[in-house]
């Protein structure tokens, strides 16, 4: 049927620790959901994925478990992660035909076993051809950099579980570093800050909201006061307190310093010719963590280099992965080499 030709099932997937995004060939981004899965504890059957699973958080009974299977950029529970990936692929499939060609973006630090697990899951979902691409490479392509040039580019992608920093030139990753300090760690340090300094317990969602709305890495033009509700750890009664954006900045400072230091470490080992390119072009920030207020300014001060935040940093990886899918022949050299054969 001619009609089916419009419904391509080739997909590009950004399998992030916080969010999974899927690009369908010829259509663009069709799915953007949290990387969360709810399953039945007794038989490991998947009950819900993405938004649906997120809505169940904190409201489950003992038979249902909810996990973020890629929490630290590595696949904690293969079986569940595989089921989730298959369910996501099924969700975007337009026809009865399974996805034929799949390009998946994975954290650059994942192990051979994990790469194998990702390949296998896609194959079990019906893919005939599976390609993997490293996260900073996909991000660079999504940002629109020409990764084939003999020119060095530095990418810093700050996701939920990991921050990936890489220098890219000539279609390859020259040097990279992946640290397990990123958005989740920032959220967690806000929870800890309230516990230690105000004896009040706040939920992860509240902490995340505070981070995104008033969190910062550099003094703001105008510091603001916010009201925060939680449970008093002494009396057990709900309580409200007022804190300022500079308090939140101090809570985030340890995580920010770790990211800054990782960038400085990678700059230190960058070969001089590439360092000269980075001096001219600066550093590109992507991933949700790039949206932290003042992070670009902070990095600018610490590195004395130009720092740019990608346009729509939460989707740069999936857009890059999608571009690779759409133009596979131009981008074969940037894919992770398969060690299977
Ligand atoms: P991953 O690639 O690991 O799935 P993402 O690139 O999707 O991660 O980024 C998710 C992270 O970005 C989360 O930790 C989220 O809290 C964080 N984030 C999103 N928006 C903001 C914001 N405005 N300020 C600070 N952090 C943000
Ligand atoms: Mg990511």
Short mmCIF file of C-alpha atoms and ligand atoms in Angstrom, two decimals:
data_model
loop_
_atom_site.label_atom_id
_atom_site.label_comp_id
_atom_site.label_asym_id
_atom_site.label_seq_id
_atom_site.Cartn_x
_atom_site.Cartn_y
_atom_site.Cartn_z
CA UNK A 1 0.00 0.00 0.00
CA UNK A 2 1.38 3.34 -1.05
CA UNK A 3 0.00 4.97 2.07
CA UNK A 4 2.34 2.99 4.28
CA UNK A 5 5.33 4.68 2.70
CA UNK A 6 4.46 7.83 4.60
CA UNK A 7 4.69 5.98 7.87
CA UNK A 8 8.35 5.26 8.27
CA UNK A 9 9.27 3.19 11.26
CA UNK A 10 12.92 4.17 11.34
CA UNK A 11 13.55 5.84 14.67
CA UNK A 12 16.25 7.73 16.55
CA UNK A 13 16.20 7.46 20.33
CA UNK A 14 17.79 9.59 23.04
CA UNK A 15 17.82 7.16 25.93
CA UNK A 16 18.57 9.65 28.70
CA UNK A 17 18.79 9.02 32.43
CA UNK A 18 15.97 11.51 33.01
CA UNK A 19 14.09 11.71 29.70
CA UNK A 20 13.62 9.50 26.65
CA UNK A 21 12.97 11.23 23.33
CA UNK A 22 12.14 9.55 20.05
CA UNK A 23 12.48 10.92 16.54
CA UNK A 24 10.65 9.21 13.70
CA UNK A 25 12.24 9.50 10.26
CA UNK A 26 10.52 12.16 8.21
CA UNK A 27 8.46 13.39 11.16
CA UNK A 28 10.82 14.68 13.85
CA UNK A 29 10.37 14.35 17.61
CA UNK A 30 7.23 12.37 18.42
CA UNK A 31 7.84 11.31 22.02
CA UNK A 32 9.35 13.08 25.01
CA UNK A 33 8.72 11.31 28.31
CA UNK A 34 10.51 10.66 31.57
CA UNK A 35 12.67 7.52 31.61
CA UNK A 36 10.54 5.87 34.28
CA UNK A 37 8.90 2.48 34.40
CA UNK A 38 6.35 0.90 36.76
CA UNK A 39 6.25 -2.86 37.00
CA UNK A 40 4.69 -5.70 38.92
CA UNK A 41 7.19 -6.85 41.53
CA UNK A 42 6.09 -10.48 41.42
CA UNK A 43 6.46 -11.18 37.69
CA UNK A 44 8.30 -8.07 36.43
CA UNK A 45 5.49 -7.29 33.99
CA UNK A 46 5.55 -3.65 32.91
CA UNK A 47 2.46 -1.73 34.03
CA UNK A 48 3.29 1.77 32.79
CA UNK A 49 6.11 3.79 31.24
CA UNK A 50 6.96 7.48 30.91
CA UNK A 51 4.38 10.05 32.03
CA UNK A 52 1.96 7.34 33.13
CA UNK A 53 4.57 5.76 35.40
CA UNK A 54 5.61 9.16 36.74
CA UNK A 55 2.03 9.92 37.74
CA UNK A 56 2.08 6.78 39.91
CA UNK A 57 5.17 7.90 41.87
CA UNK A 58 4.57 7.91 45.60
CA UNK A 59 1.09 6.45 45.16
CA UNK A 60 1.83 2.77 44.69
CA UNK A 61 1.15 -0.23 46.89
CA UNK A 62 3.58 -3.00 47.72
CA UNK A 63 3.10 -4.99 44.48
CA UNK A 64 4.11 -2.15 42.18
CA UNK A 65 7.64 -0.87 41.90
CA UNK A 66 8.69 2.25 40.02
CA UNK A 67 12.26 2.75 38.89
CA UNK A 68 14.36 4.95 36.68
CA UNK A 69 16.36 2.17 35.04
CA UNK A 70 19.13 4.41 33.68
CA UNK A 71 19.52 6.50 36.79
CA UNK A 72 23.30 6.89 36.74
CA UNK A 73 23.73 6.73 33.02
CA UNK A 74 24.16 2.98 33.27
CA UNK A 75 21.50 0.35 32.97
CA UNK A 76 20.65 -0.78 36.46
CA UNK A 77 18.10 -3.42 35.58
CA UNK A 78 18.58 -4.86 32.10
CA UNK A 79 15.33 -6.74 31.92
CA UNK A 80 13.18 -3.79 32.95
CA UNK A 81 15.17 -1.33 30.81
CA UNK A 82 14.72 -3.58 27.80
CA UNK A 83 10.97 -3.86 28.37
CA UNK A 84 10.71 -0.09 28.72
CA UNK A 85 12.66 0.60 25.53
CA UNK A 86 10.48 -1.86 23.62
CA UNK A 87 7.33 -0.27 25.00
CA UNK A 88 8.53 3.21 23.96
CA UNK A 89 9.34 1.99 20.45
CA UNK A 90 5.97 0.28 20.20
CA UNK A 91 4.27 3.49 21.30
CA UNK A 92 5.60 5.46 18.33
CA UNK A 93 5.21 2.72 15.72
CA UNK A 94 2.74 3.92 13.13
CA UNK A 95 2.11 0.63 11.40
CA UNK A 96 2.04 -3.02 12.32
CA UNK A 97 5.57 -3.20 11.01
CA UNK A 98 8.32 -2.99 13.62
CA UNK A 99 11.02 -0.29 13.53
CA UNK A 100 13.46 -1.27 10.82
CA UNK A 101 16.44 0.93 11.47
CA UNK A 102 17.16 2.36 14.92
CA UNK A 103 19.85 4.82 16.00
CA UNK A 104 20.18 5.07 19.77
CA UNK A 105 22.15 7.64 21.71
CA UNK A 106 23.81 6.22 24.83
CA UNK A 107 26.01 7.79 27.50
CA UNK A 108 29.64 7.67 26.34
CA UNK A 109 30.73 5.84 29.48
CA UNK A 110 28.52 2.77 29.15
CA UNK A 111 30.08 -0.69 29.20
CA UNK A 112 30.18 -3.26 26.40
CA UNK A 113 27.59 -5.32 28.25
CA UNK A 114 25.25 -2.34 28.44
CA UNK A 115 25.75 -1.52 24.75
CA UNK A 116 24.90 -5.10 23.99
CA UNK A 117 21.76 -4.84 26.11
CA UNK A 118 20.63 -1.75 24.20
CA UNK A 119 21.25 -3.44 20.83
CA UNK A 120 19.44 -6.57 21.95
CA UNK A 121 16.41 -4.65 23.23
CA UNK A 122 16.05 -2.85 19.90
CA UNK A 123 16.40 -6.13 18.04
CA UNK A 124 13.81 -7.76 20.27
CA UNK A 125 11.56 -4.84 19.40
CA UNK A 126 11.95 -5.91 15.77
CA UNK A 127 14.79 -3.67 14.52
CA UNK A 128 16.80 -5.09 11.66
CA UNK A 129 19.62 -2.59 11.97
CA UNK A 130 20.76 -0.94 15.21
CA UNK A 131 23.37 1.83 15.47
CA UNK A 132 24.69 3.45 18.62
CA UNK A 133 26.03 6.97 18.99
CA UNK A 134 27.70 8.58 22.00
CA UNK A 135 25.78 11.35 23.74
CA UNK A 136 28.23 14.28 23.30
CA UNK A 137 28.61 13.42 19.60
CA UNK A 138 24.84 13.40 19.09
CA UNK A 139 24.57 16.64 20.99
CA UNK A 140 27.25 18.31 18.85
CA UNK A 141 25.41 17.28 15.68
CA UNK A 142 22.08 18.46 17.13
CA UNK A 143 23.60 21.84 17.93
CA UNK A 144 24.59 22.09 14.27
CA UNK A 145 28.36 21.80 14.58
CA UNK A 146 30.23 20.27 11.69
CA UNK A 147 31.78 17.34 13.53
CA UNK A 148 33.72 16.14 10.48
CA UNK A 149 35.99 19.19 10.32
CA UNK A 150 39.56 19.06 11.62
CA UNK A 151 38.50 21.59 14.24
CA UNK A 152 38.08 20.97 17.95
CA UNK A 153 34.75 21.54 19.70
CA UNK A 154 34.03 21.11 23.38
CA UNK A 155 30.60 19.88 24.43
CA UNK A 156 29.33 19.75 28.00
CA UNK A 157 26.05 17.81 28.26
CA UNK A 158 24.48 17.97 31.72
CA UNK A 159 21.69 15.44 32.04
CA UNK A 160 19.92 13.92 35.03
CA UNK A 161 22.42 11.26 36.09
CA UNK A 162 25.61 12.19 34.28
CA UNK A 163 27.54 15.14 32.94
CA UNK A 164 29.40 14.23 29.78
CA UNK A 165 32.21 16.42 28.61
CA UNK A 166 33.96 15.76 25.34
CA UNK A 167 36.29 17.29 22.80
CA UNK A 168 35.23 16.34 19.29
CA UNK A 169 37.16 16.64 16.01
CA UNK A 170 37.31 14.74 12.71
CA UNK A 171 34.11 12.75 13.41
CA UNK A 172 35.51 11.31 16.62
CA UNK A 173 35.75 11.89 20.33
CA UNK A 174 39.32 13.02 21.07
CA UNK A 175 38.95 13.01 24.83
CA UNK A 176 36.02 12.78 27.19
CA UNK A 177 35.02 12.58 30.78
CA UNK A 178 31.78 11.44 32.32
CA UNK A 179 30.94 12.24 35.93
CA UNK A 180 27.95 11.13 37.93
CA UNK A 181 27.20 14.64 39.09
CA UNK A 182 24.35 16.29 37.18
CA UNK A 183 20.72 17.33 37.60
CA UNK A 184 19.72 14.60 40.09
CA UNK A 185 22.64 15.44 42.33
CA UNK A 186 21.62 19.11 42.28
CA UNK A 187 18.04 18.21 43.22
CA UNK A 188 19.32 15.97 45.96
CA UNK A 189 21.54 18.68 47.41
CA UNK A 190 18.50 20.95 47.72
CA UNK A 191 16.68 18.23 49.71
CA UNK A 192 19.77 17.87 51.93
CA UNK A 193 20.07 21.61 52.39
CA UNK A 194 16.55 21.86 53.87
CA UNK A 195 17.08 18.81 56.03
CA UNK A 196 20.36 20.05 57.50
CA UNK A 197 19.73 23.76 57.77
CA UNK A 198 16.02 23.97 58.43
CA UNK A 199 15.10 20.55 59.84
CA UNK A 200 12.45 20.19 57.19
CA UNK A 201 11.88 17.36 54.76
CA UNK A 202 10.85 18.29 51.23
CA UNK A 203 9.96 15.96 48.35
CA UNK A 204 12.06 15.40 45.23
CA UNK A 205 9.48 17.07 43.03
CA UNK A 206 9.47 20.19 45.19
CA UNK A 207 13.28 20.25 45.17
CA UNK A 208 13.36 19.89 41.40
CA UNK A 209 10.85 22.72 41.02
CA UNK A 210 12.95 24.97 43.27
CA UNK A 211 16.08 24.09 41.26
CA UNK A 212 14.47 24.92 37.93
CA UNK A 213 12.72 28.09 39.06
CA UNK A 214 15.28 29.80 41.34
CA UNK A 215 18.41 27.61 41.28
CA UNK A 216 21.55 29.35 40.02
CA UNK A 217 25.30 28.96 39.64
CA UNK A 218 26.19 32.66 39.60
CA UNK A 219 24.82 35.64 41.58
CA UNK A 220 21.57 36.85 40.00
CA UNK A 221 20.78 40.45 39.16
CA UNK A 222 18.01 40.35 41.69
CA UNK A 223 17.96 37.70 44.39
CA UNK A 224 14.46 36.54 45.29
CA UNK A 225 12.72 35.04 48.31
CA UNK A 226 10.63 31.88 48.00
CA UNK A 227 8.30 30.00 50.29
CA UNK A 228 8.92 26.29 50.65
CA UNK A 229 6.59 23.74 52.23
CA UNK A 230 7.62 20.45 53.76
CA UNK A 231 7.38 18.36 56.89
CA UNK A 232 9.06 19.50 60.08
CA UNK A 233 11.46 16.74 61.09
CA UNK A 234 11.05 17.46 64.80
CA UNK A 235 7.31 17.97 65.21
CA UNK A 236 6.24 15.92 62.18
CA UNK A 237 3.81 18.68 61.22
CA UNK A 238 3.70 20.40 57.79
CA UNK A 239 5.58 23.68 57.84
CA UNK A 240 6.45 26.58 55.57
CA UNK A 241 9.70 28.52 55.55
CA UNK A 242 11.17 31.32 53.49
CA UNK A 243 14.58 31.11 51.83
CA UNK A 244 16.41 33.21 49.26
CA UNK A 245 17.76 32.26 45.86
CA UNK A 246 21.28 32.76 47.21
CA UNK A 247 20.62 30.01 49.80
CA UNK A 248 19.64 27.69 46.98
CA UNK A 249 22.79 28.68 45.09
CA UNK A 250 24.93 27.72 48.06
CA UNK A 251 23.10 24.37 48.26
CA UNK A 252 23.95 23.74 44.59
CA UNK A 253 27.51 24.99 44.79
CA UNK A 254 29.21 21.65 45.46
CA UNK A 255 27.67 20.02 42.40
CA UNK A 256 28.46 23.08 40.27
CA UNK A 257 32.09 23.08 41.44
CA UNK A 258 32.43 19.41 40.48
CA UNK A 259 31.16 20.15 36.98
CA UNK A 260 33.44 23.18 36.61
CA UNK A 261 36.42 21.13 37.79
CA UNK A 262 35.69 18.33 35.34
CA UNK A 263 35.63 20.87 32.50
CA UNK A 264 38.95 22.32 33.67
CA UNK A 265 40.48 18.83 33.89
CA UNK A 266 39.51 18.02 30.31
CA UNK A 267 40.81 21.37 29.07
CA UNK A 268 44.13 20.60 30.75
CA UNK A 269 44.65 17.40 28.77
CA UNK A 270 43.38 18.78 25.45
CA UNK A 271 46.13 18.82 22.77
CA UNK A 272 47.29 22.39 22.03
CA UNK A 273 45.95 22.65 18.46
CA UNK A 274 42.49 21.68 19.62
CA UNK A 275 42.80 23.92 22.66
CA UNK A 276 43.40 26.82 20.26
CA UNK A 277 40.16 25.96 18.42
CA UNK A 278 38.24 25.84 21.68
CA UNK A 279 39.72 29.20 22.64
CA UNK A 280 38.16 30.66 19.48
CA UNK A 281 34.88 28.77 19.46
CA UNK A 282 34.24 28.30 23.14
CA UNK A 283 32.31 25.63 25.00
CA UNK A 284 28.78 24.44 24.10
CA UNK A 285 26.39 23.49 26.88
CA UNK A 286 23.50 21.08 26.33
CA UNK A 287 21.19 18.82 28.34
CA UNK A 288 18.60 20.00 30.86
CA UNK A 289 21.30 21.03 33.34
CA UNK A 290 22.47 23.69 30.86
CA UNK A 291 19.29 25.58 31.82
CA UNK A 292 20.52 26.19 35.35
CA UNK A 293 20.60 29.97 35.67
CA UNK A 294 24.05 31.53 35.52
CA UNK A 295 25.86 28.27 34.75
CA UNK A 296 27.13 29.68 31.47
CA UNK A 297 28.37 32.84 33.19
CA UNK A 298 30.02 30.78 35.93
CA UNK A 299 31.88 28.65 33.37
CA UNK A 300 32.83 31.77 31.43
CA UNK A 301 34.46 33.24 34.55
CA UNK A 302 36.21 30.03 35.55
CA UNK A 303 37.57 29.08 32.12
CA UNK A 304 37.88 32.57 30.58
CA UNK A 305 36.44 31.05 27.40
CA UNK A 306 33.28 31.86 25.44
CA UNK A 307 30.41 29.65 26.66
CA UNK A 308 27.20 29.10 24.68
CA UNK A 309 24.00 27.37 25.73
CA UNK A 310 22.50 25.23 22.95
CA UNK A 311 19.16 26.31 21.60
CA UNK A 312 16.57 24.09 23.27
CA UNK A 313 19.22 22.09 25.19
CA UNK A 314 16.79 19.34 26.26
CA UNK A 315 16.32 18.21 22.65
CA UNK A 316 19.77 18.72 21.11
CA UNK A 317 20.70 15.05 21.57
CA UNK A 318 17.56 13.66 19.93
CA UNK A 319 17.80 16.20 17.11
CA UNK A 320 21.41 15.14 16.50
CA UNK A 321 20.50 11.46 16.64
CA UNK A 322 17.61 12.15 14.26
CA UNK A 323 19.93 13.92 11.83
CA UNK A 324 22.21 10.89 11.85
CA UNK A 325 19.22 8.64 11.11
CA UNK A 326 18.06 10.85 8.25
CA UNK A 327 21.55 11.06 6.70
CA UNK A 328 23.10 7.79 7.76
CA UNK A 329 25.61 7.64 4.94
CA UNK A 330 27.14 10.99 5.88
CA UNK A 331 27.42 9.99 9.50
CA UNK A 332 28.59 6.36 9.55
CA UNK A 333 31.98 7.50 10.83
CA UNK A 334 30.51 9.00 14.02
CA UNK A 335 28.74 5.82 15.14
CA UNK A 336 30.07 3.61 17.91
CA UNK A 337 31.82 0.67 16.26
CA UNK A 338 30.08 -2.60 16.89
CA UNK A 339 32.32 -5.21 18.48
CA UNK A 340 29.90 -8.03 17.88
CA UNK A 341 31.25 -9.36 14.61
P1 LIG B 1 19.08 13.02 30.44
O1 LIG B 1 19.74 13.22 29.13
O2 LIG B 1 19.98 12.40 31.47
O3 LIG B 1 17.77 12.30 30.32
P2 LIG B 1 18.12 15.75 30.30
O4 LIG B 1 19.06 16.35 29.34
O5 LIG B 1 16.76 15.40 29.82
O6 LIG B 1 18.77 14.47 31.03
O7 LIG B 1 18.03 16.76 31.54
C1 LIG B 1 17.29 16.47 32.67
C2 LIG B 1 17.81 17.24 33.84
O8 LIG B 1 17.78 18.65 33.57
C3 LIG B 1 16.97 17.01 35.10
O9 LIG B 1 17.82 16.78 36.20
C4 LIG B 1 16.24 18.34 35.25
O10 LIG B 1 15.95 18.64 36.59
C5 LIG B 1 17.24 19.32 34.68
N1 LIG B 1 16.63 20.59 34.29
C6 LIG B 1 15.61 20.78 33.43
N2 LIG B 1 15.27 22.10 33.37
C7 LIG B 1 16.12 22.75 34.21
C8 LIG B 1 16.29 24.13 34.62
N3 LIG B 1 15.52 25.11 34.12
N4 LIG B 1 17.25 24.42 35.52
C9 LIG B 1 18.04 23.45 36.02
N5 LIG B 1 17.95 22.15 35.69
C10 LIG B 1 16.99 21.80 34.80
MG1 LIG B 2 20.88 13.37 27.72
#
